[in-house]
mmCIF file of C-alpha atoms in Angstrom:
data_model
loop_
_atom_site.group_PDB
_atom_site.id
_atom_site.type_symbol
_atom_site.label_atom_id
_atom_site.label_comp_id
_atom_site.label_asym_id
_atom_site.label_seq_id
_atom_site.Cartn_x
_atom_site.Cartn_y
_atom_site.Cartn_z
ATOM 1 C CA MET T 792 12.637 5.493 -23.121
ATOM 2 C CA VAL T 793 12.868 8.037 -20.934
ATOM 3 C CA TYR T 794 9.955 7.515 -18.819
ATOM 4 C CA LEU T 795 9.544 4.280 -18.681
ATOM 5 C CA VAL T 796 12.918 4.249 -16.577
ATOM 6 C CA ALA T 797 11.798 6.372 -14.304
ATOM 7 C CA ALA T 798 8.552 4.808 -13.693
ATOM 8 C CA TYR T 799 10.139 1.514 -12.855
ATOM 9 C CA LEU T 800 13.106 3.153 -10.905
ATOM 10 C CA VAL T 801 9.882 4.842 -8.835
ATOM 11 C CA PHE T 802 7.944 1.437 -8.257
ATOM 12 C CA TRP T 803 10.900 -0.651 -7.330
ATOM 13 C CA GLY T 804 12.822 2.095 -5.704
ATOM 14 C CA LEU T 805 10.145 2.954 -3.500
ATOM 15 C CA THR T 806 8.786 -0.199 -2.220
ATOM 16 C CA PHE T 807 12.139 -0.660 -1.555
ATOM 17 C CA PHE T 808 12.827 2.377 0.929
ATOM 18 C CA TYR T 809 10.210 1.596 2.195
ATOM 19 C CA VAL T 810 10.781 -2.432 3.140
ATOM 20 C CA LEU T 811 13.329 -0.464 4.680
ATOM 21 C CA TYR T 812 12.222 2.276 6.890
ATOM 22 C CA LEU T 813 9.797 -0.832 7.453
ATOM 23 C CA ALA T 814 13.069 -3.120 8.736
ATOM 24 C CA ARG T 815 15.067 -0.073 10.865
ATOM 25 C CA ARG T 816 11.276 0.784 12.340
ATOM 26 C CA GLN T 817 11.495 -3.116 13.310
ATOM 27 C CA ARG T 818 15.001 -3.445 14.553
ATOM 28 C CA ALA T 819 14.581 0.072 16.736
ATOM 29 C CA LEU T 820 11.346 -1.769 18.327
ATOM 30 C CA GLU T 821 13.957 -4.967 18.744
ATOM 31 C CA GLU T 822 16.218 -2.913 20.983
ATOM 32 C CA ARG T 823 13.863 -1.392 22.579
ATOM 33 C CA MET T 824 12.505 -4.225 23.940
ATOM 34 C CA ALA T 825 16.228 -5.637 24.662
ATOM 35 C CA ARG T 826 16.445 -2.845 27.649
ATOM 36 C CA LEU T 827 12.907 -4.129 29.007
ATOM 37 C CA ARG T 828 13.945 -7.061 29.447
ATOM 38 C CA ALA T 829 16.582 -6.356 31.074
ATOM 39 C CA ARG T 830 14.277 -4.733 33.741
ATOM 40 C CA LEU T 831 11.989 -6.836 33.755
ATOM 41 C CA ASN T 832 10.790 -9.434 36.285
ATOM 42 C CA PRO T 833 11.233 -13.278 34.857
ATOM 43 C CA GLU T 834 6.655 -13.700 34.501
ATOM 44 C CA LEU T 835 6.526 -10.393 31.769
ATOM 45 C CA ARG T 836 9.688 -12.059 30.030
ATOM 46 C CA GLU T 837 7.439 -14.719 28.814
ATOM 47 C CA GLU T 838 5.423 -12.572 27.133
ATOM 48 C CA HIS T 839 7.993 -10.606 26.298
ATOM 49 C CA ASP T 840 9.107 -14.016 24.085
ATOM 50 C CA GLU T 841 6.000 -13.908 21.776
ATOM 51 C CA LEU T 842 5.971 -10.505 20.453
ATOM 52 C CA ARG T 843 9.335 -11.495 18.719
ATOM 53 C CA MET N 1371 11.281 -14.703 11.017
ATOM 54 C CA ARG N 1372 9.994 -18.736 10.267
ATOM 55 C CA LEU N 1373 9.459 -20.428 7.693
ATOM 56 C CA TRP N 1374 5.814 -19.835 5.799
ATOM 57 C CA GLU N 1375 7.114 -16.109 6.203
ATOM 58 C CA ARG N 1376 10.428 -16.787 3.931
ATOM 59 C CA LEU N 1377 8.606 -18.823 2.055
ATOM 60 C CA TRP N 1378 6.314 -16.412 1.395
ATOM 61 C CA MET N 1379 8.340 -13.431 0.667
ATOM 62 C CA GLY N 1380 10.639 -16.030 -1.119
ATOM 63 C CA ILE N 1381 7.552 -16.598 -3.719
ATOM 64 C CA THR N 1382 6.231 -12.002 -3.767
ATOM 65 C CA ILE N 1383 10.132 -11.882 -5.260
ATOM 66 C CA ALA N 1384 9.808 -14.025 -7.279
ATOM 67 C CA LEU N 1385 6.501 -13.362 -8.779
ATOM 68 C CA MET N 1386 7.754 -9.466 -8.975
ATOM 69 C CA VAL N 1387 11.106 -10.632 -11.305
ATOM 70 C CA LEU N 1388 9.051 -12.551 -13.518
ATOM 71 C CA ALA N 1389 6.044 -10.147 -13.679
ATOM 72 C CA THR N 1390 9.334 -6.871 -14.831
ATOM 73 C CA LEU N 1391 10.858 -9.627 -17.004
ATOM 74 C CA ALA N 1392 6.891 -10.110 -18.378
ATOM 75 C CA VAL N 1393 7.014 -6.730 -18.880
ATOM 76 C CA PHE N 1394 9.728 -5.325 -20.462
ATOM 77 C CA VAL N 1395 10.715 -9.006 -22.304
ATOM 78 C CA TYR N 1396 7.197 -11.072 -23.502
ATOM 79 C CA ALA N 1397 4.954 -7.805 -23.652
ATOM 80 C CA PRO N 1398 4.887 -6.117 -26.403
ATOM 81 C CA ARG N 1399 5.586 -2.963 -27.771
ATOM 82 C CA GLU N 1400 2.082 -1.196 -27.599
ATOM 83 C CA ALA N 1401 2.020 0.768 -31.552
ATOM 84 C CA LYS N 1402 0.835 4.267 -31.054
ATOM 85 C CA MET N 1403 2.052 4.805 -27.415
ATOM 86 C CA GLY N 1404 5.613 2.998 -27.682
ATOM 87 C CA ASP N 1405 7.623 1.574 -24.700
ATOM 88 C CA VAL N 1406 5.878 4.173 -22.459
ATOM 89 C CA GLN N 1407 2.378 1.908 -23.114
ATOM 90 C CA ARG N 1408 4.914 -0.548 -20.015
ATOM 91 C CA ILE N 1409 3.931 1.704 -17.534
ATOM 92 C CA PHE N 1410 0.489 0.041 -16.814
ATOM 93 C CA TYR N 1411 1.254 -2.539 -15.792
ATOM 94 C CA PHE N 1412 2.882 -1.497 -12.352
ATOM 95 C CA HIS N 1413 0.246 1.458 -12.577
ATOM 96 C CA ILE N 1414 -2.526 -0.360 -12.255
ATOM 97 C CA SER N 1415 -1.324 -3.092 -9.880
ATOM 98 C CA THR N 1416 -0.239 -1.139 -7.258
ATOM 99 C CA ALA N 1417 -3.351 1.338 -8.038
ATOM 100 C CA TRP N 1418 -5.419 -1.936 -7.432
ATOM 101 C CA SER N 1419 -3.356 -2.775 -4.162
ATOM 102 C CA GLY N 1420 -3.935 0.518 -2.564
ATOM 103 C CA PHE N 1421 -7.234 0.296 -3.713
ATOM 104 C CA LEU N 1422 -7.374 -3.126 -2.165
ATOM 105 C CA ALA N 1423 -5.374 -2.073 1.050
ATOM 106 C CA PHE N 1424 -8.172 0.179 1.700
ATOM 107 C CA ALA N 1425 -10.540 -1.919 1.478
ATOM 108 C CA VAL N 1426 -8.992 -3.703 4.008
ATOM 109 C CA ALA N 1427 -9.152 -0.835 6.604
ATOM 110 C CA LEU N 1428 -12.501 -0.392 5.810
ATOM 111 C CA VAL N 1429 -13.367 -4.054 6.931
ATOM 112 C CA GLY N 1430 -10.626 -4.070 9.716
ATOM 113 C CA SER N 1431 -12.415 -0.592 10.548
ATOM 114 C CA ILE N 1432 -15.733 -2.852 10.886
ATOM 115 C CA ALA N 1433 -14.577 -5.770 12.673
ATOM 116 C CA TYR N 1434 -13.157 -2.603 15.435
ATOM 117 C CA LEU N 1435 -16.776 -1.264 15.743
ATOM 118 C CA ARG N 1436 -17.920 -4.454 16.316
ATOM 119 C CA SER N 1437 -15.224 -6.492 19.087
ATOM 120 C CA ARG N 1438 -13.146 -3.740 20.252
ATOM 121 C CA ALA N 1439 -9.986 -5.400 19.391
ATOM 122 C CA ARG N 1440 -7.103 -3.640 19.142
ATOM 123 C CA ARG N 1441 -5.447 -6.012 16.531
ATOM 124 C CA TRP N 1442 -8.233 -5.028 13.864
ATOM 125 C CA ASP N 1443 -7.433 -1.250 14.513
ATOM 126 C CA GLN N 1444 -3.835 -2.073 14.273
ATOM 127 C CA LEU N 1445 -4.949 -3.797 10.670
ATOM 128 C CA SER N 1446 -6.702 -1.089 9.578
ATOM 129 C CA HIS N 1447 -4.078 1.042 10.569
ATOM 130 C CA ALA N 1448 -1.190 -0.656 9.287
ATOM 131 C CA ALA N 1449 -3.537 -0.896 5.669
ATOM 132 C CA VAL N 1450 -4.036 2.984 5.350
ATOM 133 C CA GLU N 1451 -0.064 3.600 5.403
ATOM 134 C CA VAL N 1452 0.805 0.634 3.058
ATOM 135 C CA GLY N 1453 -2.144 1.302 0.894
ATOM 136 C CA LEU N 1454 -0.648 5.139 0.575
ATOM 137 C CA VAL N 1455 2.737 4.091 -0.180
ATOM 138 C CA LEU N 1456 1.406 2.065 -3.107
ATOM 139 C CA LEU N 1457 -1.290 4.705 -4.257
ATOM 140 C CA THR N 1458 1.093 7.315 -4.466
ATOM 141 C CA MET N 1459 3.654 5.036 -6.789
ATOM 142 C CA ALA N 1460 0.273 4.750 -8.890
ATOM 143 C CA ILE N 1461 0.338 8.881 -9.119
ATOM 144 C CA ILE N 1462 4.126 9.041 -9.669
ATOM 145 C CA THR N 1463 3.631 7.316 -12.242
ATOM 146 C CA GLY N 1464 0.761 7.806 -13.781
ATOM 147 C CA SER N 1465 2.008 11.277 -14.148
ATOM 148 C CA LEU N 1466 5.005 9.796 -15.903
ATOM 149 C CA TRP N 1467 2.682 8.335 -18.859
ATOM 150 C CA ALA N 1468 0.562 11.497 -18.701
ATOM 151 C CA ARG N 1469 3.765 13.638 -19.733
ATOM 152 C CA PRO N 1470 4.544 12.079 -23.680
ATOM 153 C CA VAL N 1471 0.955 10.510 -23.923
ATOM 154 C CA TRP N 1472 -0.728 13.518 -22.754
ATOM 155 C CA ASN N 1473 1.499 16.312 -22.879
ATOM 156 C CA THR N 1474 1.025 16.973 -19.312
ATOM 157 C CA TRP N 1475 2.675 15.862 -17.005
ATOM 158 C CA TRP N 1476 -0.928 16.711 -14.829
ATOM 159 C CA THR N 1477 -4.671 17.815 -15.801
ATOM 160 C CA TRP N 1478 -7.285 18.266 -13.538
ATOM 161 C CA ASP N 1479 -9.963 15.056 -14.804
ATOM 162 C CA PRO N 1480 -11.873 13.609 -12.780
ATOM 163 C CA ARG N 1481 -10.281 10.582 -12.626
ATOM 164 C CA LEU N 1482 -7.211 12.115 -11.661
ATOM 165 C CA THR N 1483 -8.823 14.313 -8.929
ATOM 166 C CA THR N 1484 -10.249 11.483 -7.988
ATOM 167 C CA THR N 1485 -7.570 9.714 -7.346
ATOM 168 C CA THR N 1486 -5.889 13.196 -5.333
ATOM 169 C CA ILE N 1487 -9.130 13.289 -3.107
ATOM 170 C CA THR N 1488 -8.901 9.642 -2.042
ATOM 171 C CA TRP N 1489 -5.249 9.905 -1.180
ATOM 172 C CA VAL N 1490 -5.337 13.723 0.871
ATOM 173 C CA VAL N 1491 -8.645 11.440 2.949
ATOM 174 C CA TYR N 1492 -5.659 8.437 3.926
ATOM 175 C CA LEU N 1493 -3.503 10.560 4.159
ATOM 176 C CA ALA N 1494 -5.820 12.777 7.193
ATOM 177 C CA TYR N 1495 -6.362 9.496 8.877
ATOM 178 C CA LEU N 1496 -2.700 9.002 9.874
ATOM 179 C CA LEU N 1497 -1.768 12.398 10.872
ATOM 180 C CA LEU N 1498 -5.205 13.017 12.409
ATOM 181 C CA ARG N 1499 -4.414 9.356 14.839
ATOM 182 C CA ASN N 1500 -1.908 11.348 15.997
ATOM 183 C CA ALA N 1501 -3.531 14.024 17.551
ATOM 184 C CA VAL N 1502 -5.776 11.970 19.570
ATOM 185 C CA GLU N 1503 -3.695 11.244 22.666
ATOM 186 C CA ASN N 1504 -6.626 8.497 24.421
ATOM 187 C CA PRO N 1505 -6.112 5.341 22.499
ATOM 188 C CA GLU N 1506 -9.573 4.256 22.970
ATOM 189 C CA THR N 1507 -10.852 7.822 21.180
ATOM 190 C CA ARG N 1508 -7.669 7.221 18.433
ATOM 191 C CA SER N 1509 -9.330 3.522 17.434
ATOM 192 C CA ARG N 1510 -12.559 4.580 17.458
ATOM 193 C CA PHE N 1511 -12.144 7.927 15.505
ATOM 194 C CA ALA N 1512 -9.834 6.805 13.124
ATOM 195 C CA ALA N 1513 -12.281 3.453 12.500
ATOM 196 C CA VAL N 1514 -15.518 6.386 11.716
ATOM 197 C CA TYR N 1515 -13.261 7.753 9.947
ATOM 198 C CA ALA N 1516 -11.851 4.968 7.537
ATOM 199 C CA ILE N 1517 -15.815 3.673 6.891
ATOM 200 C CA VAL N 1518 -16.160 7.221 6.226
ATOM 201 C CA ALA N 1519 -13.113 7.449 3.524
ATOM 202 C CA PHE N 1520 -13.488 4.557 1.975
ATOM 203 C CA VAL N 1521 -16.347 6.392 0.009
ATOM 204 C CA THR N 1522 -14.047 7.809 -2.124
ATOM 205 C CA VAL N 1523 -12.674 4.210 -3.231
ATOM 206 C CA PRO N 1524 -15.509 3.332 -5.447
ATOM 207 C CA ILE N 1525 -15.857 7.059 -6.797
ATOM 208 C CA THR N 1526 -12.096 7.073 -8.131
ATOM 209 C CA TYR N 1527 -13.394 3.205 -9.931
ATOM 210 C CA LEU N 1528 -16.810 5.213 -11.513
ATOM 211 C CA SER N 1529 -15.174 8.131 -12.301
ATOM 212 C CA ALA N 1530 -12.817 7.563 -15.207
ATOM 213 C CA ARG N 1531 -16.653 5.200 -16.146
ATOM 214 C CA LEU N 1532 -19.491 8.015 -15.959
ATOM 215 C CA LEU N 1533 -17.712 11.092 -16.374
ATOM 216 C CA ARG N 1534 -16.191 12.250 -18.971
ATOM 217 C CA THR N 1535 -12.256 11.552 -19.377
ATOM 218 C CA ILE N 1536 -9.214 11.858 -20.826
ATOM 219 C CA HIS N 1537 -8.542 8.913 -18.294
ATOM 220 C CA PRO N 1538 -8.041 5.448 -20.031
ATOM 221 C CA ILE N 1539 -10.195 2.562 -19.041
ATOM 222 C CA VAL N 1540 -7.326 -0.887 -19.909
ATOM 223 C CA LEU N 1541 -9.800 -3.390 -18.128
ATOM 224 C CA GLY N 1542 -13.382 -2.952 -19.630
ATOM 225 C CA PRO N 1543 -14.953 -0.444 -22.336
ATOM 226 C CA SER N 1544 -14.242 2.421 -22.364
ATOM 227 C CA VAL N 1545 -17.438 4.922 -22.336
ATOM 228 C CA SER N 1546 -15.678 8.494 -22.389
ATOM 229 C CA SER N 1547 -14.723 9.027 -26.381
ATOM 230 C CA GLU N 1548 -11.960 12.258 -25.120
ATOM 231 C CA ALA N 1549 -9.994 9.243 -23.406
ATOM 232 C CA GLN N 1550 -6.499 9.458 -25.096
ATOM 233 C CA GLY N 1551 -4.080 6.329 -25.013
ATOM 234 C CA GLN N 1552 -6.329 4.118 -25.061
ATOM 235 C CA PHE N 1553 -5.319 1.278 -26.190
ATOM 236 C CA GLY N 1554 -6.529 -2.746 -26.854
ATOM 237 C CA LEU N 1555 -4.933 -5.253 -24.733
ATOM 238 C CA THR N 1556 -3.526 -8.952 -27.090
ATOM 239 C CA PRO N 1557 -3.007 -11.994 -25.030
ATOM 240 C CA ARG N 1558 0.397 -11.794 -24.060
ATOM 241 C CA MET N 1559 -0.256 -8.037 -22.775
ATOM 242 C CA VAL N 1560 -3.360 -9.700 -20.525
ATOM 243 C CA HIS N 1561 -0.719 -12.093 -19.299
ATOM 244 C CA THR N 1562 1.262 -9.858 -17.841
ATOM 245 C CA MET N 1563 -1.510 -7.641 -16.600
ATOM 246 C CA VAL N 1564 -2.738 -10.938 -14.501
ATOM 247 C CA LEU N 1565 0.804 -11.789 -13.873
ATOM 248 C CA SER N 1566 1.726 -7.998 -12.616
ATOM 249 C CA LEU N 1567 -1.492 -7.768 -10.358
ATOM 250 C CA VAL N 1568 -1.083 -11.500 -8.905
ATOM 251 C CA ALA N 1569 2.957 -10.122 -8.111
ATOM 252 C CA TRP N 1570 1.766 -6.314 -6.429
ATOM 253 C CA THR N 1571 -1.321 -8.317 -4.892
ATOM 254 C CA LEU N 1572 1.212 -10.395 -2.844
ATOM 255 C CA LEU N 1573 4.202 -7.870 -2.628
ATOM 256 C CA PHE N 1574 1.326 -6.118 -0.286
ATOM 257 C CA SER N 1575 -0.034 -9.080 1.697
ATOM 258 C CA VAL N 1576 3.641 -9.219 2.839
ATOM 259 C CA LEU N 1577 3.940 -5.227 3.455
ATOM 260 C CA LEU N 1578 0.846 -5.034 5.168
ATOM 261 C CA TRP N 1579 2.130 -8.026 7.165
ATOM 262 C CA MET N 1580 5.484 -6.421 8.068
ATOM 263 C CA ARG N 1581 3.506 -3.217 8.988
ATOM 264 C CA TYR N 1582 0.799 -4.997 11.500
ATOM 265 C CA ARG N 1583 3.274 -6.830 13.983
ATOM 266 C CA ILE N 1584 5.303 -3.665 14.088
ATOM 267 C CA GLN N 1585 2.181 -2.013 15.061
ATOM 268 C CA ARG N 1586 1.661 -4.645 16.973
ATOM 269 C CA ALA N 1587 4.666 -4.919 18.751
ATOM 270 C CA GLN N 1588 4.913 -1.301 19.299
ATOM 271 C CA GLU N 1589 1.568 -1.142 21.085
ATOM 272 C CA THR N 1590 2.165 -4.015 23.381
ATOM 273 C CA LEU N 1591 6.082 -2.598 23.805
ATOM 274 C CA GLU N 1592 4.706 0.638 25.044
ATOM 275 C CA GLU N 1593 2.351 -0.647 27.638
ATOM 276 C CA MET N 1594 4.969 -2.619 28.688
ATOM 277 C CA GLU N 1595 6.792 -0.098 29.297
ATOM 278 C CA ALA N 1596 3.936 1.694 31.171
ATOM 279 C CA MET N 1597 4.056 -1.061 33.646
ATOM 280 C CA ALA N 1598 7.757 -1.041 34.129
ATOM 281 C CA GLU N 1599 7.253 3.306 34.747
ATOM 282 C CA PRO N 1600 8.207 2.950 38.561
ATOM 283 C CA SER N 1601 5.370 4.680 40.478
#
């Protein structure tokens, strides 16, 4: 039973941490994007919006 | 997040919960191995999804070499990363199953060896990508590498079917008389197996989509940052 529980902790745990990792990367990109938006001219801003 | 994305993720989470319930409640206890056999439902599903990810990387790489469209390279890159996560789960949980059944955490059996080779080959894909600075060269090199690397997938699949191995074959007949932990599937076990495979395939597609979007956004952002730099 210990091995079974450990295995399902691995399945759910690794999935959870990978999703968390992706969410953090996404948030970091959005912050970088926000900083860049402030520097970009209006024409490029439209291209940026397509990314979101 | 768009509505269809929310729906897609909602269905995936619901199926994953349902599959977990099926594994623990609906599927019967296997006579010889007992509860530890329940590891197999997700173990096979993660291995399948991992290999599916490498197949996506193969298709993406071929499409990139034909079209030179960056989105195919981004898809391949994302697929390899997600595939590695899934294959890592399959390897760790396989080891957790092996300990009580084979009385060892690890053995250099043909199936385990070929799986490890596949894992290392795709890990090298990610490491080598970072070593090439020129984006065009990197994408071209990665595409050729991913095509060649895919050879390890059918070899891993066939290793337990063609070679003498102690690894059981759950789907299809076993040719090796030395397989340890072999078991037959009852109808309830088959339902659970199918549900697990569908749930993990869907989860793989969600993870791939999330990772692909990040890759796409990151590369476009890097280009825009370079454009915004004062020359």
